[in-house]
Amino acid sequence: MKTELEAMKKNIAGLAESLGQVTIMEVCGTHTASIRKYAIRELLPGNVKLVSGPGCPVCVTPEQDIAAAITLAEREEVVFACFGDMMRVPWGERSLYSLYERGKDIRIVTSPLDALRIAREHPGREVVYFGIGFETTAPLTAALIEAADECGMENLSVFCAHKTIPPAIMQLLKGGSSIAALLCPGHVATIIGAQAFAFVADELKLPAAVAGFEAYEIMAALLCLLQMLHRGERKCVNMYPRAVTEQGNRVALALLDQVFEPCDAIWRGLGEIEGSGLRIKERYRKFDAACKFKTVLGGVVDGAGEAPGCICARILRGQSIPTDCPHFGGACQPERPLGPCMASSEGSCAAYYRYGG
Ligand code: SF4
């Protein structure tokens, strides 16, 4: 494998010589972590730059949703269930973790279906699951809602902040940018299929490669992108065929369609994007925490604001890298993050911190 990596490194360097400055965006937070972990940046020539995009689900969850989650978690009757990465995302001076320290009943789950068990164990409480993530995790939330419906669960609801990646890529890159090519998210593509990223080549006129997460898979995808740039080709290539098909996972897509419908959604750093959110369909609306707790959430105001100097929004747009931030590694560290990109294990700042800035 080392020999293959060396060969790819050499080929990339050769191609890059003819290309000038090339900026490639890795959309997925797991790619960012892998790139740092495997020191991929150090294998690339100086004129090939990698920047993160809006592919960390915790990071793109907007302040108003964090505020709403904290408001729900504070209620006496609520058992709040969420992924661990959400716990330290700050909203001003507060976070879910700070509520947990104050004794609020907040449970870290590893699967949305854990919330079903918690609801069964606590029939006198209201269990609220915080549904975040892209097409990869949304089918599991759909499965939770379907299961809750099947067993007539009354004390379970989902605060749904799920989002879909293609509209965000379109919003970010339409009209031109400094991004020359796209490393498309392998996990999301396992669900929606490689063809779902064809618009990157067809409409945005950029080379795209769906990539896996091992060092050789990322290097192979980068090599493929540089070859396309060199030849002037604009295609979307599936470089992760061991996990990704052209059409995606039909069972998961059918489940998504059964439970959710598209809606406009606000992304941290990107603003409101048409059709980029997933809303629980009318048929399952009794499991929608936004409806169940409408009166409570009606009074929530965001307004805590990003920490002064935090540049998470710029990082999520690919306009900055974590080491550009004055707080990186100083005032802001994973144990006491000032922004979501350091709070989440898939965040760009956390990856730079963990594997070296
Ligand atoms: S290092 Fe901290 S303060 Fe700076 S951008 Fe990242 S999360 Fe925000």
Short mmCIF file of C-alpha atoms and ligand atoms in Angstrom, two decimals:
data_model
loop_
_atom_site.label_atom_id
_atom_site.label_comp_id
_atom_site.label_asym_id
_atom_site.label_seq_id
_atom_site.Cartn_x
_atom_site.Cartn_y
_atom_site.Cartn_z
CA MET A 1 0.00 0.00 0.00
CA LYS A 2 2.89 2.34 0.80
CA THR A 3 4.24 1.84 -2.73
CA GLU A 4 0.82 2.62 -4.22
CA LEU A 5 0.52 5.77 -2.11
CA GLU A 6 3.99 6.86 -3.22
CA ALA A 7 3.02 6.28 -6.86
CA MET A 8 -0.17 8.30 -6.44
CA LYS A 9 1.74 11.06 -4.70
CA LYS A 10 4.15 11.22 -7.63
CA ASN A 11 1.34 11.24 -10.21
CA ILE A 12 -0.50 13.98 -8.33
CA ALA A 13 2.65 16.09 -8.18
CA GLY A 14 3.19 15.63 -11.91
CA LEU A 15 -0.37 16.65 -12.79
CA ALA A 16 -0.36 19.58 -10.37
CA GLU A 17 2.64 21.14 -12.12
CA SER A 18 0.45 22.01 -15.09
CA LEU A 19 -2.50 23.31 -13.09
CA GLY A 20 -1.49 26.32 -11.00
CA GLN A 21 -3.36 26.84 -7.74
CA VAL A 22 -6.05 24.19 -7.22
CA THR A 23 -8.52 24.27 -4.32
CA ILE A 24 -10.51 21.09 -3.70
CA MET A 25 -13.37 20.97 -1.22
CA GLU A 26 -13.98 17.85 0.85
CA VAL A 27 -17.65 18.15 1.72
CA CYS A 28 -17.79 15.49 4.40
CA GLY A 29 -16.64 15.94 7.99
CA THR A 30 -15.39 12.35 8.09
CA HIS A 31 -13.20 13.10 5.06
CA THR A 32 -11.77 16.10 6.90
CA ALA A 33 -10.92 13.89 9.86
CA SER A 34 -9.37 11.20 7.61
CA ILE A 35 -7.34 13.77 5.68
CA ARG A 36 -5.87 15.09 8.93
CA LYS A 37 -5.45 11.63 10.46
CA TYR A 38 -3.55 10.23 7.46
CA ALA A 39 -1.65 13.51 6.88
CA ILE A 40 -2.90 13.55 3.28
CA ARG A 41 -2.11 17.26 3.06
CA GLU A 42 1.57 16.44 3.49
CA LEU A 43 1.40 14.10 0.48
CA LEU A 44 0.17 16.86 -1.83
CA PRO A 45 2.17 19.53 -3.63
CA GLY A 46 1.97 23.09 -2.32
CA ASN A 47 -0.38 24.32 -5.04
CA VAL A 48 -3.11 21.77 -4.20
CA LYS A 49 -5.17 23.05 -1.30
CA LEU A 50 -7.91 21.17 0.55
CA VAL A 51 -10.73 23.02 2.31
CA SER A 52 -13.66 21.72 4.35
CA GLY A 53 -17.27 22.24 3.37
CA PRO A 54 -20.68 22.08 5.05
CA GLY A 55 -20.55 18.34 5.71
CA CYS A 56 -20.42 18.17 9.49
CA PRO A 57 -24.05 17.81 10.63
CA VAL A 58 -23.46 19.15 14.12
CA CYS A 59 -21.56 22.16 12.76
CA VAL A 60 -24.26 23.24 10.30
CA THR A 61 -27.08 22.98 12.85
CA PRO A 62 -28.04 26.63 13.30
CA GLU A 63 -28.12 28.54 16.54
CA GLN A 64 -31.92 28.66 16.63
CA ASP A 65 -32.07 24.85 16.66
CA ILE A 66 -29.44 24.66 19.42
CA ALA A 67 -31.50 27.21 21.38
CA ALA A 68 -34.67 25.16 20.85
CA ALA A 69 -32.92 21.94 21.89
CA ILE A 70 -31.66 23.55 25.09
CA THR A 71 -35.14 24.93 25.81
CA LEU A 72 -36.67 21.46 25.44
CA ALA A 73 -33.95 19.75 27.46
CA GLU A 74 -34.51 22.18 30.34
CA ARG A 75 -38.12 21.10 30.84
CA GLU A 76 -38.84 18.95 33.87
CA GLU A 77 -41.04 16.44 32.04
CA VAL A 78 -38.53 15.91 29.22
CA VAL A 79 -35.90 13.23 28.82
CA PHE A 80 -33.72 14.60 26.04
CA ALA A 81 -31.84 12.15 23.80
CA CYS A 82 -29.11 13.14 21.35
CA PHE A 83 -25.79 12.12 19.86
CA GLY A 84 -22.76 12.90 22.03
CA ASP A 85 -21.30 15.38 19.55
CA MET A 86 -24.18 17.79 20.20
CA MET A 87 -23.48 17.99 23.93
CA ARG A 88 -20.80 20.67 23.96
CA VAL A 89 -22.06 22.89 21.14
CA PRO A 90 -22.25 26.28 22.82
CA TRP A 91 -25.21 28.60 22.76
CA GLY A 92 -23.82 31.62 24.51
CA GLU A 93 -22.77 30.43 27.97
CA ARG A 94 -24.95 27.32 27.77
CA SER A 95 -24.85 23.92 26.12
CA LEU A 96 -26.62 20.59 26.54
CA TYR A 97 -23.60 19.48 28.53
CA SER A 98 -23.97 22.38 30.96
CA LEU A 99 -27.61 21.33 31.52
CA TYR A 100 -26.47 17.74 32.07
CA GLU A 101 -24.00 18.97 34.70
CA ARG A 102 -26.90 20.76 36.40
CA GLY A 103 -28.78 17.46 36.62
CA LYS A 104 -31.10 17.68 33.61
CA ASP A 105 -32.07 14.30 32.18
CA ILE A 106 -30.07 14.19 28.96
CA ARG A 107 -29.16 10.83 27.44
CA ILE A 108 -26.44 10.26 24.87
CA VAL A 109 -27.57 7.70 22.31
CA THR A 110 -25.63 5.87 19.63
CA SER A 111 -28.72 5.15 17.54
CA PRO A 112 -32.06 6.96 17.25
CA LEU A 113 -33.77 3.66 18.11
CA ASP A 114 -32.31 3.97 21.63
CA ALA A 115 -34.92 6.68 22.18
CA LEU A 116 -37.67 4.09 21.73
CA ARG A 117 -36.26 2.02 24.59
CA ILE A 118 -35.94 5.11 26.79
CA ALA A 119 -39.56 6.06 26.08
CA ARG A 120 -40.71 2.54 27.03
CA GLU A 121 -38.72 2.71 30.26
CA HIS A 122 -40.20 6.11 31.21
CA PRO A 123 -43.91 6.06 30.36
CA GLY A 124 -44.58 9.08 32.57
CA ARG A 125 -42.00 11.30 30.86
CA GLU A 126 -41.76 12.94 27.43
CA VAL A 127 -38.77 11.64 25.48
CA VAL A 128 -37.49 14.05 22.83
CA TYR A 129 -34.91 12.83 20.32
CA PHE A 130 -32.78 15.49 18.60
CA GLY A 131 -32.66 14.33 14.96
CA ILE A 132 -29.63 15.78 13.24
CA GLY A 133 -27.56 14.64 10.30
CA PHE A 134 -27.79 14.17 6.58
CA GLU A 135 -29.17 11.42 4.36
CA THR A 136 -26.95 8.95 6.24
CA THR A 137 -28.67 9.24 9.62
CA ALA A 138 -32.11 10.47 8.57
CA PRO A 139 -33.31 6.94 7.59
CA LEU A 140 -32.62 5.80 11.15
CA THR A 141 -34.75 8.63 12.49
CA ALA A 142 -37.43 7.64 10.00
CA ALA A 143 -37.19 4.08 11.32
CA LEU A 144 -37.61 5.39 14.87
CA ILE A 145 -40.75 7.32 13.93
CA GLU A 146 -42.19 4.37 12.02
CA ALA A 147 -41.49 2.03 14.96
CA ALA A 148 -43.01 4.50 17.45
CA ASP A 149 -46.11 4.72 15.26
CA GLU A 150 -46.40 0.95 14.96
CA CYS A 151 -46.34 0.42 18.71
CA GLY A 152 -48.60 3.40 19.45
CA MET A 153 -45.99 5.29 21.45
CA GLU A 154 -47.45 8.46 22.98
CA ASN A 155 -44.50 9.88 24.89
CA LEU A 156 -41.88 10.11 22.13
CA SER A 157 -41.19 12.90 19.67
CA VAL A 158 -38.38 14.03 17.38
CA PHE A 159 -36.98 17.54 17.18
CA CYS A 160 -36.08 17.24 13.53
CA ALA A 161 -33.09 19.19 12.18
CA HIS A 162 -32.13 16.74 9.42
CA LYS A 163 -30.70 18.20 6.24
CA THR A 164 -29.83 17.06 2.74
CA ILE A 165 -26.44 17.69 1.18
CA PRO A 166 -27.03 18.33 -2.55
CA PRO A 167 -29.02 21.59 -2.11
CA ALA A 168 -26.26 22.94 0.17
CA ILE A 169 -23.55 22.16 -2.38
CA MET A 170 -25.61 23.82 -5.09
CA GLN A 171 -26.23 26.91 -2.96
CA LEU A 172 -22.57 27.19 -1.97
CA LEU A 173 -21.00 26.75 -5.39
CA LYS A 174 -23.51 28.11 -7.85
CA GLY A 175 -22.43 31.36 -9.43
CA GLY A 176 -18.75 30.40 -9.20
CA SER A 177 -16.22 30.17 -6.43
CA SER A 178 -12.54 29.39 -5.92
CA ILE A 179 -13.36 25.67 -5.60
CA ALA A 180 -12.01 23.74 -8.62
CA ALA A 181 -13.26 20.25 -7.77
CA LEU A 182 -15.29 18.37 -5.20
CA LEU A 183 -14.57 15.32 -3.07
CA CYS A 184 -18.14 14.08 -2.56
CA PRO A 185 -19.26 12.45 0.69
CA GLY A 186 -19.06 8.66 0.60
CA HIS A 187 -21.44 8.06 3.50
CA VAL A 188 -24.24 10.20 2.07
CA ALA A 189 -23.69 8.60 -1.34
CA THR A 190 -24.27 5.13 0.11
CA ILE A 191 -27.88 6.27 0.66
CA ILE A 192 -28.63 8.62 -2.24
CA GLY A 193 -26.30 7.04 -4.82
CA ALA A 194 -23.42 8.46 -6.85
CA GLN A 195 -25.78 9.77 -9.54
CA ALA A 196 -27.22 12.22 -6.99
CA PHE A 197 -23.96 14.18 -7.37
CA ALA A 198 -24.05 14.28 -11.17
CA PHE A 199 -25.32 17.88 -10.92
CA VAL A 200 -21.84 18.94 -9.71
CA ALA A 201 -20.44 18.09 -13.15
CA ASP A 202 -23.55 18.82 -15.23
CA GLU A 203 -24.70 22.08 -13.66
CA LEU A 204 -21.80 23.44 -11.62
CA LYS A 205 -19.27 22.33 -14.27
CA LEU A 206 -16.85 20.95 -11.69
CA PRO A 207 -15.14 17.54 -11.56
CA ALA A 208 -16.49 15.43 -8.72
CA ALA A 209 -15.40 12.15 -7.15
CA VAL A 210 -17.36 10.14 -4.59
CA ALA A 211 -14.68 8.89 -2.23
CA GLY A 212 -14.16 6.39 0.57
CA PHE A 213 -12.32 7.18 3.78
CA GLU A 214 -9.07 5.22 3.75
CA ALA A 215 -5.87 7.06 2.82
CA TYR A 216 -5.52 5.24 -0.51
CA GLU A 217 -9.19 5.91 -1.35
CA ILE A 218 -8.84 9.63 -0.71
CA MET A 219 -5.57 9.82 -2.66
CA ALA A 220 -7.10 7.88 -5.56
CA ALA A 221 -10.07 10.26 -5.64
CA LEU A 222 -7.78 13.32 -5.53
CA LEU A 223 -5.71 11.86 -8.36
CA CYS A 224 -8.89 11.28 -10.36
CA LEU A 225 -9.99 14.91 -9.79
CA LEU A 226 -6.62 16.29 -10.88
CA GLN A 227 -6.65 14.08 -13.98
CA MET A 228 -10.07 15.48 -14.90
CA LEU A 229 -8.87 19.04 -14.32
CA HIS A 230 -5.79 18.33 -16.44
CA ARG A 231 -7.91 16.96 -19.31
CA GLY A 232 -10.64 19.57 -18.95
CA GLU A 233 -13.21 16.87 -18.16
CA ARG A 234 -16.26 17.54 -15.99
CA LYS A 235 -17.62 14.24 -14.71
CA CYS A 236 -18.85 12.74 -11.47
CA VAL A 237 -16.91 9.54 -10.83
CA ASN A 238 -17.78 6.92 -8.24
CA MET A 239 -14.46 6.07 -6.59
CA TYR A 240 -16.16 4.20 -3.73
CA PRO A 241 -17.92 1.34 -5.57
CA ARG A 242 -17.42 -1.12 -2.70
CA ALA A 243 -20.07 0.84 -0.76
CA VAL A 244 -21.80 3.17 -3.22
CA THR A 245 -24.08 2.24 -6.11
CA GLU A 246 -25.32 4.61 -8.78
CA GLN A 247 -28.89 4.63 -7.44
CA GLY A 248 -28.23 4.35 -3.70
CA ASN A 249 -30.04 2.37 -1.05
CA ARG A 250 -33.64 1.95 -2.22
CA VAL A 251 -34.93 0.69 1.12
CA ALA A 252 -33.51 3.69 2.99
CA LEU A 253 -34.75 6.11 0.31
CA ALA A 254 -38.25 4.62 0.49
CA LEU A 255 -38.25 5.00 4.28
CA LEU A 256 -37.14 8.63 3.98
CA ASP A 257 -39.93 9.29 1.50
CA GLN A 258 -42.48 7.58 3.73
CA VAL A 259 -41.73 9.70 6.81
CA PHE A 260 -40.22 12.99 5.60
CA GLU A 261 -40.88 15.69 3.05
CA PRO A 262 -38.47 18.41 1.89
CA CYS A 263 -38.65 21.83 3.50
CA ASP A 264 -36.54 24.97 3.55
CA ALA A 265 -33.88 24.87 6.26
CA ILE A 266 -31.38 27.20 7.86
CA TRP A 267 -27.72 26.13 7.86
CA ARG A 268 -25.09 27.68 10.09
CA GLY A 269 -22.78 29.63 7.82
CA LEU A 270 -24.95 29.23 4.73
CA GLY A 271 -28.29 30.73 5.75
CA GLU A 272 -31.64 29.45 4.51
CA ILE A 273 -31.50 26.96 1.65
CA GLU A 274 -34.60 26.03 -0.27
CA GLY A 275 -35.62 22.37 -0.01
CA SER A 276 -32.57 21.41 2.06
CA GLY A 277 -34.35 20.23 5.20
CA LEU A 278 -36.47 17.21 6.08
CA ARG A 279 -39.81 17.77 7.80
CA ILE A 280 -41.93 15.03 9.35
CA LYS A 281 -44.95 14.33 7.14
CA GLU A 282 -48.48 15.11 8.30
CA ARG A 283 -49.24 11.42 8.85
CA TYR A 284 -46.55 11.26 11.55
CA ARG A 285 -46.94 14.83 12.84
CA LYS A 286 -47.78 13.68 16.39
CA PHE A 287 -44.11 12.64 16.65
CA ASP A 288 -42.89 16.11 15.67
CA ALA A 289 -41.53 17.86 18.78
CA ALA A 290 -41.80 21.22 17.00
CA CYS A 291 -45.59 20.69 16.93
CA LYS A 292 -45.93 18.93 20.28
CA PHE A 293 -44.02 21.71 22.07
CA LYS A 294 -45.14 24.53 19.79
CA THR A 295 -46.10 26.84 22.64
CA VAL A 296 -42.80 26.25 24.45
CA LEU A 297 -40.68 26.76 21.34
CA GLY A 298 -42.66 29.76 20.17
CA GLY A 299 -40.86 31.90 22.74
CA VAL A 300 -37.35 30.75 21.85
CA VAL A 301 -35.10 33.46 20.52
CA ASP A 302 -31.66 32.61 19.21
CA GLY A 303 -29.55 35.72 19.50
CA ALA A 304 -26.71 34.29 21.62
CA GLY A 305 -24.43 34.91 18.65
CA GLU A 306 -21.18 33.24 17.71
CA ALA A 307 -18.27 33.76 20.06
CA PRO A 308 -16.38 36.89 18.98
CA GLY A 309 -13.66 35.90 16.55
CA CYS A 310 -15.09 32.42 15.86
CA ILE A 311 -14.91 31.76 12.13
CA CYS A 312 -16.94 28.53 11.95
CA ALA A 313 -19.23 30.09 9.32
CA ARG A 314 -16.26 30.84 7.04
CA ILE A 315 -14.83 27.34 7.58
CA LEU A 316 -18.17 25.75 6.62
CA ARG A 317 -18.13 27.78 3.40
CA GLY A 318 -14.57 26.70 2.59
CA GLN A 319 -13.30 30.28 2.92
CA SER A 320 -10.98 29.69 5.88
CA ILE A 321 -9.22 26.85 7.64
CA PRO A 322 -9.20 26.36 11.43
CA THR A 323 -5.67 27.67 11.94
CA ASP A 324 -6.87 31.03 10.59
CA CYS A 325 -8.91 31.41 13.79
CA PRO A 326 -7.24 33.39 16.63
CA HIS A 327 -8.84 31.08 19.22
CA PHE A 328 -7.73 27.78 17.67
CA GLY A 329 -5.96 25.61 20.25
CA GLY A 330 -5.92 28.45 22.79
CA ALA A 331 -9.23 29.68 24.13
CA CYS A 332 -10.96 27.08 21.97
CA GLN A 333 -10.25 23.39 22.53
CA PRO A 334 -12.45 20.25 22.34
CA GLU A 335 -13.10 20.23 26.11
CA ARG A 336 -14.20 23.86 26.07
CA PRO A 337 -15.19 24.70 22.49
CA LEU A 338 -16.22 28.17 21.45
CA GLY A 339 -17.90 26.94 18.29
CA PRO A 340 -19.44 23.79 16.80
CA CYS A 341 -16.48 23.04 14.51
CA MET A 342 -14.43 22.30 17.65
CA ALA A 343 -17.31 20.71 19.60
CA SER A 344 -18.06 18.01 17.04
CA SER A 345 -15.67 15.13 16.39
CA GLU A 346 -16.45 15.61 12.68
CA GLY A 347 -15.76 19.34 12.88
CA SER A 348 -12.84 20.75 10.98
CA CYS A 349 -11.36 22.51 14.02
CA ALA A 350 -11.54 19.32 16.11
CA ALA A 351 -9.80 17.35 13.33
CA TYR A 352 -7.02 19.93 13.02
CA TYR A 353 -6.64 20.00 16.81
CA ARG A 354 -6.57 16.21 17.20
CA TYR A 355 -4.18 15.48 14.38
CA GLY A 356 -2.11 18.62 14.37
CA GLY A 357 -2.90 22.08 13.03
S1 SF4 B 1 -11.21 27.26 16.63
FE1 SF4 B 1 -13.06 27.47 17.88
S2 SF4 B 1 -13.57 29.63 17.81
FE2 SF4 B 1 -12.18 29.20 16.10
S3 SF4 B 1 -13.50 28.72 14.36
FE3 SF4 B 1 -13.01 26.79 15.33
S4 SF4 B 1 -14.71 26.46 16.76
FE4 SF4 B 1 -14.79 28.63 16.19
#
